[in-house]
Amino acid sequence: SQKIEQNSEALNIQEGKTATLTCNYTNYSPAYLQWYRQDPGRGPVFLLLIRENEKEKRKERLKVTFDTTLKQSLFHITASQPADSATYLCALGRGGSQGNLIFGKGTKLSVKP
Amino acid sequence: GAGVSQSPSNKVTEKGKDVELRCDPISGHTALYWYRQSLGQGLEFLIYFQGNSAPDKSGLPSDRFSAERTGGSVSTLTIQRTQQEDSAVYLCASSLTVDLTYEQYFGPGTRLTVT
């Protein structure tokens, strides 16, 4: 069955360091992948989308890579700040360009000052 | 502009009762999605709408769950004869179209507790 795994439930890093979150998938061939941020008690907020023909995408301090051979996406936050502390979710589209997103369980990032 | 709104924000109900959860999507968004999130779990897809029709209901956990959307806008998710395992946060999202390369905008969710 299709499966999405985010490497760890929690990641603790020091302010100023680069946070790297991993999303792996199996039995799946997505054309794109999305990353969302979720704060406690709130709905997820879209951050970035990367397509299968894009190796890397950047937005301010965020960088996403997509390796369809490894079936993996990496999400990086450079120069991390305590305000980056949140849960980060990766999501894959099912059923081609329509249908629904399948979400990973998320990685809770804590950035310590 | 206004984002996705959901009501109620919290709902406590007794086992066996029916509940209705409401979602107001962003104006002009044709796609609407329902998910639920249990403690420590990821988002579980329930159903999505394209306009007023629901092409995919495969995520609904049982026949106690149903959803409708009217006027291409407001949607209600109904759970009949609630069970304790239905306790979760129910999230609604809308998107400009059903094309999944468009971002989804989420509401704040309804926290349902079945006692």
PDB file of C-alpha atoms in Angstrom:
ATOM      1  CA  SER A   1       0.000   0.000   0.000  1.00  0.00           C
ATOM      2  CA  GLN A   2       1.059   3.609  -0.453  1.00  0.00           C
ATOM      3  CA  LYS A   3       3.009   4.971   2.442  1.00  0.00           C
ATOM      4  CA  ILE A   4       4.572   8.281   3.440  1.00  0.00           C
ATOM      5  CA  GLU A   5       7.067   8.498   6.264  1.00  0.00           C
ATOM      6  CA  GLN A   6       8.617  11.561   7.842  1.00  0.00           C
ATOM      7  CA  ASN A   7      11.920  10.642   9.360  1.00  0.00           C
ATOM      8  CA  SER A   8      11.292  11.557  12.936  1.00  0.00           C
ATOM      9  CA  GLU A   9       8.472  12.673  15.130  1.00  0.00           C
ATOM     10  CA  ALA A  10      10.574  15.412  16.675  1.00  0.00           C
ATOM     11  CA  LEU A  11      13.699  17.356  15.818  1.00  0.00           C
ATOM     12  CA  ASN A  12      15.470  19.712  18.220  1.00  0.00           C
ATOM     13  CA  ILE A  13      18.076  22.141  16.946  1.00  0.00           C
ATOM     14  CA  GLN A  14      19.867  25.272  18.058  1.00  0.00           C
ATOM     15  CA  GLU A  15      18.926  28.685  16.715  1.00  0.00           C
ATOM     16  CA  GLY A  16      20.964  29.640  13.661  1.00  0.00           C
ATOM     17  CA  LYS A  17      21.514  26.064  12.531  1.00  0.00           C
ATOM     18  CA  THR A  18      19.959  24.434   9.473  1.00  0.00           C
ATOM     19  CA  ALA A  19      17.039  22.122  10.101  1.00  0.00           C
ATOM     20  CA  THR A  20      16.648  19.222   7.695  1.00  0.00           C
ATOM     21  CA  LEU A  21      13.421  17.229   7.595  1.00  0.00           C
ATOM     22  CA  THR A  22      12.938  14.082   5.523  1.00  0.00           C
ATOM     23  CA  CYS A  23       9.912  12.707   3.735  1.00  0.00           C
ATOM     24  CA  ASN A  24      10.095   9.222   2.214  1.00  0.00           C
ATOM     25  CA  TYR A  25       7.414   7.459   0.240  1.00  0.00           C
ATOM     26  CA  THR A  26       6.833   3.954  -1.080  1.00  0.00           C
ATOM     27  CA  ASN A  27       4.537   2.338  -3.642  1.00  0.00           C
ATOM     28  CA  TYR A  28       3.888   5.696  -5.141  1.00  0.00           C
ATOM     29  CA  SER A  29       4.946   7.814  -8.107  1.00  0.00           C
ATOM     30  CA  PRO A  30       3.871  11.355  -7.344  1.00  0.00           C
ATOM     31  CA  ALA A  31       4.186  14.113  -9.884  1.00  0.00           C
ATOM     32  CA  TYR A  32       4.663  16.681  -7.120  1.00  0.00           C
ATOM     33  CA  LEU A  33       4.983  17.058  -3.414  1.00  0.00           C
ATOM     34  CA  GLN A  34       3.795  19.765  -1.032  1.00  0.00           C
ATOM     35  CA  TRP A  35       5.087  20.914   2.350  1.00  0.00           C
ATOM     36  CA  TYR A  36       2.889  22.502   5.017  1.00  0.00           C
ATOM     37  CA  ARG A  37       3.491  24.037   8.426  1.00  0.00           C
ATOM     38  CA  GLN A  38       1.078  23.430  11.303  1.00  0.00           C
ATOM     39  CA  ASP A  39       1.065  25.325  14.592  1.00  0.00           C
ATOM     40  CA  PRO A  40      -0.754  23.942  17.661  1.00  0.00           C
ATOM     41  CA  GLY A  41      -4.501  24.383  17.478  1.00  0.00           C
ATOM     42  CA  ARG A  42      -4.425  25.633  13.894  1.00  0.00           C
ATOM     43  CA  GLY A  43      -4.858  24.235  10.426  1.00  0.00           C
ATOM     44  CA  PRO A  44      -1.846  23.553   8.188  1.00  0.00           C
ATOM     45  CA  VAL A  45      -0.433  26.389   6.103  1.00  0.00           C
ATOM     46  CA  PHE A  46       1.030  25.789   2.649  1.00  0.00           C
ATOM     47  CA  LEU A  47       4.743  26.476   2.251  1.00  0.00           C
ATOM     48  CA  LEU A  48       6.102  25.023  -0.985  1.00  0.00           C
ATOM     49  CA  LEU A  49       5.260  22.730  -3.874  1.00  0.00           C
ATOM     50  CA  ILE A  50       7.911  20.920  -5.902  1.00  0.00           C
ATOM     51  CA  ARG A  51       7.281  18.991  -9.107  1.00  0.00           C
ATOM     52  CA  GLU A  52       8.965  15.764 -10.191  1.00  0.00           C
ATOM     53  CA  ASN A  53      10.969  17.562 -12.870  1.00  0.00           C
ATOM     54  CA  GLU A  54      12.298  20.087 -10.343  1.00  0.00           C
ATOM     55  CA  LYS A  55      15.272  18.966  -8.319  1.00  0.00           C
ATOM     56  CA  GLU A  56      15.179  21.904  -5.951  1.00  0.00           C
ATOM     57  CA  LYS A  57      12.926  24.787  -4.967  1.00  0.00           C
ATOM     58  CA  ARG A  58      13.704  27.755  -2.734  1.00  0.00           C
ATOM     59  CA  LYS A  59      11.647  30.349  -0.917  1.00  0.00           C
ATOM     60  CA  GLU A  60      13.447  32.749   1.394  1.00  0.00           C
ATOM     61  CA  ARG A  61      15.109  30.553   4.058  1.00  0.00           C
ATOM     62  CA  LEU A  62      13.329  27.406   2.872  1.00  0.00           C
ATOM     63  CA  LYS A  63      14.676  24.862   0.415  1.00  0.00           C
ATOM     64  CA  VAL A  64      13.024  21.674  -0.796  1.00  0.00           C
ATOM     65  CA  THR A  65      14.582  18.893  -2.854  1.00  0.00           C
ATOM     66  CA  PHE A  66      12.816  16.040  -4.598  1.00  0.00           C
ATOM     67  CA  ASP A  67      14.604  12.839  -5.595  1.00  0.00           C
ATOM     68  CA  THR A  68      12.247  10.505  -7.445  1.00  0.00           C
ATOM     69  CA  THR A  69      14.918   7.805  -7.615  1.00  0.00           C
ATOM     70  CA  LEU A  70      15.368   7.716  -3.859  1.00  0.00           C
ATOM     71  CA  LYS A  71      11.649   8.436  -3.401  1.00  0.00           C
ATOM     72  CA  GLN A  72      12.550  11.170  -0.982  1.00  0.00           C
ATOM     73  CA  SER A  73      12.091  14.876  -0.350  1.00  0.00           C
ATOM     74  CA  LEU A  74      14.255  16.942   1.960  1.00  0.00           C
ATOM     75  CA  PHE A  75      13.021  20.163   3.546  1.00  0.00           C
ATOM     76  CA  HIS A  76      15.635  22.599   4.829  1.00  0.00           C
ATOM     77  CA  ILE A  77      15.252  25.703   6.967  1.00  0.00           C
ATOM     78  CA  THR A  78      18.450  27.711   7.046  1.00  0.00           C
ATOM     79  CA  ALA A  79      19.374  30.147   9.826  1.00  0.00           C
ATOM     80  CA  SER A  80      16.583  28.670  11.921  1.00  0.00           C
ATOM     81  CA  GLN A  81      14.748  30.815  14.452  1.00  0.00           C
ATOM     82  CA  PRO A  82      12.590  29.938  17.468  1.00  0.00           C
ATOM     83  CA  ALA A  83       9.606  31.183  15.429  1.00  0.00           C
ATOM     84  CA  ASP A  84      10.205  28.294  13.024  1.00  0.00           C
ATOM     85  CA  SER A  85       9.166  25.881  15.772  1.00  0.00           C
ATOM     86  CA  ALA A  86       6.118  24.009  14.481  1.00  0.00           C
ATOM     87  CA  THR A  87       5.087  20.701  12.948  1.00  0.00           C
ATOM     88  CA  TYR A  88       5.975  20.297   9.291  1.00  0.00           C
ATOM     89  CA  LEU A  89       3.936  18.020   7.060  1.00  0.00           C
ATOM     90  CA  CYS A  90       4.722  16.633   3.642  1.00  0.00           C
ATOM     91  CA  ALA A  91       1.908  15.653   1.301  1.00  0.00           C
ATOM     92  CA  LEU A  92       1.647  13.805  -1.992  1.00  0.00           C
ATOM     93  CA  GLY A  93      -1.079  14.019  -4.564  1.00  0.00           C
ATOM     94  CA  ARG A  94      -3.006  10.882  -5.389  1.00  0.00           C
ATOM     95  CA  GLY A  95      -4.859  10.165  -8.552  1.00  0.00           C
ATOM     96  CA  GLY A  96      -2.869  12.283 -10.912  1.00  0.00           C
ATOM     97  CA  SER A  97      -3.516  15.980 -10.818  1.00  0.00           C
ATOM     98  CA  GLN A  98      -6.834  15.604  -9.049  1.00  0.00           C
ATOM     99  CA  GLY A  99      -8.062  13.724  -6.084  1.00  0.00           C
ATOM    100  CA  ASN A 100      -6.768  14.123  -2.609  1.00  0.00           C
ATOM    101  CA  LEU A 101      -3.496  14.732  -0.823  1.00  0.00           C
ATOM    102  CA  ILE A 102      -1.981  12.040   1.363  1.00  0.00           C
ATOM    103  CA  PHE A 103      -0.185  13.558   4.344  1.00  0.00           C
ATOM    104  CA  GLY A 104       2.685  12.276   6.414  1.00  0.00           C
ATOM    105  CA  LYS A 105       2.350  12.352  10.189  1.00  0.00           C
ATOM    106  CA  GLY A 106       4.657  15.329  10.422  1.00  0.00           C
ATOM    107  CA  THR A 107       7.881  16.239  12.177  1.00  0.00           C
ATOM    108  CA  LYS A 108       7.727  18.532  15.183  1.00  0.00           C
ATOM    109  CA  LEU A 109      10.598  20.986  14.979  1.00  0.00           C
ATOM    110  CA  SER A 110      11.809  22.828  18.080  1.00  0.00           C
ATOM    111  CA  VAL A 111      14.383  25.584  17.640  1.00  0.00           C
ATOM    112  CA  LYS A 112      16.058  26.534  20.900  1.00  0.00           C
ATOM    113  CA  PRO A 113      17.482  30.036  21.419  1.00  0.00           C
TER     114      PRO A 113
ATOM    115  CA  GLY B   1      -9.694  38.669   2.704  1.00  0.00           C
ATOM    116  CA  ALA B   2     -11.569  36.083   4.737  1.00  0.00           C
ATOM    117  CA  GLY B   3     -10.039  32.644   5.006  1.00  0.00           C
ATOM    118  CA  VAL B   4     -11.709  29.288   5.502  1.00  0.00           C
ATOM    119  CA  SER B   5     -13.964  29.271   8.537  1.00  0.00           C
ATOM    120  CA  GLN B   6     -15.365  26.328  10.441  1.00  0.00           C
ATOM    121  CA  SER B   7     -18.031  26.017  13.074  1.00  0.00           C
ATOM    122  CA  PRO B   8     -18.326  25.132  15.813  1.00  0.00           C
ATOM    123  CA  SER B   9     -14.722  25.385  16.967  1.00  0.00           C
ATOM    124  CA  ASN B  10     -15.408  22.829  19.682  1.00  0.00           C
ATOM    125  CA  LYS B  11     -18.147  20.258  20.022  1.00  0.00           C
ATOM    126  CA  VAL B  12     -18.754  17.868  22.884  1.00  0.00           C
ATOM    127  CA  THR B  13     -21.426  15.288  22.287  1.00  0.00           C
ATOM    128  CA  GLU B  14     -22.684  12.117  23.847  1.00  0.00           C
ATOM    129  CA  LYS B  15     -22.109   8.773  22.196  1.00  0.00           C
ATOM    130  CA  GLY B  16     -24.947   7.939  19.851  1.00  0.00           C
ATOM    131  CA  LYS B  17     -25.890  11.537  19.033  1.00  0.00           C
ATOM    132  CA  ASP B  18     -25.657  13.060  15.561  1.00  0.00           C
ATOM    133  CA  VAL B  19     -23.407  16.054  14.869  1.00  0.00           C
ATOM    134  CA  GLU B  20     -23.065  18.522  12.004  1.00  0.00           C
ATOM    135  CA  LEU B  21     -19.845  20.322  11.246  1.00  0.00           C
ATOM    136  CA  ARG B  22     -19.814  23.326   8.952  1.00  0.00           C
ATOM    137  CA  CYS B  23     -17.199  24.701   6.594  1.00  0.00           C
ATOM    138  CA  ASP B  24     -17.236  28.053   4.787  1.00  0.00           C
ATOM    139  CA  PRO B  25     -14.574  28.001   2.059  1.00  0.00           C
ATOM    140  CA  ILE B  26     -12.830  30.963   0.506  1.00  0.00           C
ATOM    141  CA  SER B  27     -15.139  32.654  -1.964  1.00  0.00           C
ATOM    142  CA  GLY B  28     -14.545  31.444  -5.507  1.00  0.00           C
ATOM    143  CA  HIS B  29     -12.790  28.222  -4.528  1.00  0.00           C
ATOM    144  CA  THR B  30     -14.387  25.323  -6.367  1.00  0.00           C
ATOM    145  CA  ALA B  31     -12.583  22.550  -4.507  1.00  0.00           C
ATOM    146  CA  LEU B  32     -13.328  21.695  -0.898  1.00  0.00           C
ATOM    147  CA  TYR B  33     -11.714  18.960   1.210  1.00  0.00           C
ATOM    148  CA  TRP B  34     -12.499  17.381   4.561  1.00  0.00           C
ATOM    149  CA  TYR B  35      -9.794  15.756   6.700  1.00  0.00           C
ATOM    150  CA  ARG B  36      -9.613  14.573  10.258  1.00  0.00           C
ATOM    151  CA  GLN B  37      -6.641  14.572  12.564  1.00  0.00           C
ATOM    152  CA  SER B  38      -6.454  12.381  15.628  1.00  0.00           C
ATOM    153  CA  LEU B  39      -3.953  12.941  18.427  1.00  0.00           C
ATOM    154  CA  GLY B  40      -0.493  12.015  17.212  1.00  0.00           C
ATOM    155  CA  GLN B  41      -1.776  11.043  13.779  1.00  0.00           C
ATOM    156  CA  GLY B  42      -1.449  12.634  10.408  1.00  0.00           C
ATOM    157  CA  LEU B  43      -4.248  14.165   8.433  1.00  0.00           C
ATOM    158  CA  GLU B  44      -6.666  11.526   7.202  1.00  0.00           C
ATOM    159  CA  PHE B  45      -8.516  12.361   3.990  1.00  0.00           C
ATOM    160  CA  LEU B  46     -12.281  11.973   4.197  1.00  0.00           C
ATOM    161  CA  ILE B  47     -13.922  13.440   1.099  1.00  0.00           C
ATOM    162  CA  TYR B  48     -13.526  16.172  -1.473  1.00  0.00           C
ATOM    163  CA  PHE B  49     -15.929  18.237  -3.542  1.00  0.00           C
ATOM    164  CA  GLN B  50     -15.595  19.677  -6.997  1.00  0.00           C
ATOM    165  CA  GLY B  51     -18.344  22.233  -7.037  1.00  0.00           C
ATOM    166  CA  ASN B  52     -21.304  20.485  -5.431  1.00  0.00           C
ATOM    167  CA  SER B  53     -20.345  16.959  -6.432  1.00  0.00           C
ATOM    168  CA  ALA B  54     -18.126  14.550  -4.517  1.00  0.00           C
ATOM    169  CA  PRO B  55     -16.056  12.478  -6.968  1.00  0.00           C
ATOM    170  CA  ASP B  56     -14.286  10.583  -4.214  1.00  0.00           C
ATOM    171  CA  LYS B  57     -15.976   9.445  -1.013  1.00  0.00           C
ATOM    172  CA  SER B  58     -13.556   6.605  -0.404  1.00  0.00           C
ATOM    173  CA  GLY B  59     -12.052   8.185   2.665  1.00  0.00           C
ATOM    174  CA  LEU B  60     -15.260   8.258   4.684  1.00  0.00           C
ATOM    175  CA  PRO B  61     -14.677   5.792   7.566  1.00  0.00           C
ATOM    176  CA  SER B  62     -18.183   4.340   7.620  1.00  0.00           C
ATOM    177  CA  ASP B  63     -21.714   4.924   6.387  1.00  0.00           C
ATOM    178  CA  ARG B  64     -22.322   6.997   9.516  1.00  0.00           C
ATOM    179  CA  PHE B  65     -20.350   9.766   7.826  1.00  0.00           C
ATOM    180  CA  SER B  66     -21.835  11.895   5.065  1.00  0.00           C
ATOM    181  CA  ALA B  67     -21.149  15.289   3.571  1.00  0.00           C
ATOM    182  CA  GLU B  68     -22.814  17.696   1.238  1.00  0.00           C
ATOM    183  CA  ARG B  69     -22.043  20.985  -0.387  1.00  0.00           C
ATOM    184  CA  THR B  70     -24.627  23.413  -1.660  1.00  0.00           C
ATOM    185  CA  GLY B  71     -24.339  26.375  -3.981  1.00  0.00           C
ATOM    186  CA  GLY B  72     -20.712  25.552  -4.583  1.00  0.00           C
ATOM    187  CA  SER B  73     -19.938  27.104  -1.229  1.00  0.00           C
ATOM    188  CA  VAL B  74     -20.783  25.937   2.283  1.00  0.00           C
ATOM    189  CA  SER B  75     -20.264  22.292   3.172  1.00  0.00           C
ATOM    190  CA  THR B  76     -21.512  20.252   6.097  1.00  0.00           C
ATOM    191  CA  LEU B  77     -20.045  17.017   7.400  1.00  0.00           C
ATOM    192  CA  THR B  78     -22.555  14.927   9.315  1.00  0.00           C
ATOM    193  CA  ILE B  79     -21.680  12.111  11.659  1.00  0.00           C
ATOM    194  CA  GLN B  80     -24.587   9.973  12.770  1.00  0.00           C
ATOM    195  CA  ARG B  81     -24.674   7.886  15.939  1.00  0.00           C
ATOM    196  CA  THR B  82     -21.292   9.195  17.058  1.00  0.00           C
ATOM    197  CA  GLN B  83     -18.791   6.820  18.615  1.00  0.00           C
ATOM    198  CA  GLN B  84     -15.839   7.600  20.877  1.00  0.00           C
ATOM    199  CA  GLU B  85     -13.401   6.759  18.081  1.00  0.00           C
ATOM    200  CA  ASP B  86     -14.893   9.663  16.117  1.00  0.00           C
ATOM    201  CA  SER B  87     -13.219  12.071  18.541  1.00  0.00           C
ATOM    202  CA  ALA B  88     -10.708  14.110  16.540  1.00  0.00           C
ATOM    203  CA  VAL B  89     -10.111  17.495  14.963  1.00  0.00           C
ATOM    204  CA  TYR B  90     -12.007  17.806  11.697  1.00  0.00           C
ATOM    205  CA  LEU B  91     -10.296  20.106   9.224  1.00  0.00           C
ATOM    206  CA  CYS B  92     -11.717  21.641   6.097  1.00  0.00           C
ATOM    207  CA  ALA B  93      -9.649  23.064   3.256  1.00  0.00           C
ATOM    208  CA  SER B  94     -10.481  24.819   0.027  1.00  0.00           C
ATOM    209  CA  SER B  95      -8.560  25.353  -3.158  1.00  0.00           C
ATOM    210  CA  LEU B  96      -9.071  27.373  -6.303  1.00  0.00           C
ATOM    211  CA  THR B  97      -9.520  24.181  -8.319  1.00  0.00           C
ATOM    212  CA  VAL B  98      -9.266  20.424  -7.788  1.00  0.00           C
ATOM    213  CA  ASP B  99      -5.867  20.510  -9.457  1.00  0.00           C
ATOM    214  CA  LEU B 100      -3.602  19.360  -6.650  1.00  0.00           C
ATOM    215  CA  THR B 101      -0.791  21.603  -7.808  1.00  0.00           C
ATOM    216  CA  TYR B 102      -2.776  24.425  -6.250  1.00  0.00           C
ATOM    217  CA  GLU B 103      -2.300  24.999  -2.549  1.00  0.00           C
ATOM    218  CA  GLN B 104      -4.994  24.124  -0.080  1.00  0.00           C
ATOM    219  CA  TYR B 105      -6.131  26.688   2.470  1.00  0.00           C
ATOM    220  CA  PHE B 106      -7.135  25.154   5.762  1.00  0.00           C
ATOM    221  CA  GLY B 107      -9.632  26.300   8.336  1.00  0.00           C
ATOM    222  CA  PRO B 108      -8.888  26.212  12.063  1.00  0.00           C
ATOM    223  CA  GLY B 109     -10.762  22.938  12.523  1.00  0.00           C
ATOM    224  CA  THR B 110     -13.559  21.657  14.731  1.00  0.00           C
ATOM    225  CA  ARG B 111     -12.478  19.683  17.768  1.00  0.00           C
ATOM    226  CA  LEU B 112     -15.051  16.929  18.316  1.00  0.00           C
ATOM    227  CA  THR B 113     -15.161  15.077  21.611  1.00  0.00           C
ATOM    228  CA  VAL B 114     -17.527  12.143  21.994  1.00  0.00           C
ATOM    229  CA  THR B 115     -18.159  11.189  25.610  1.00  0.00           C
TER     230      THR B 115
END
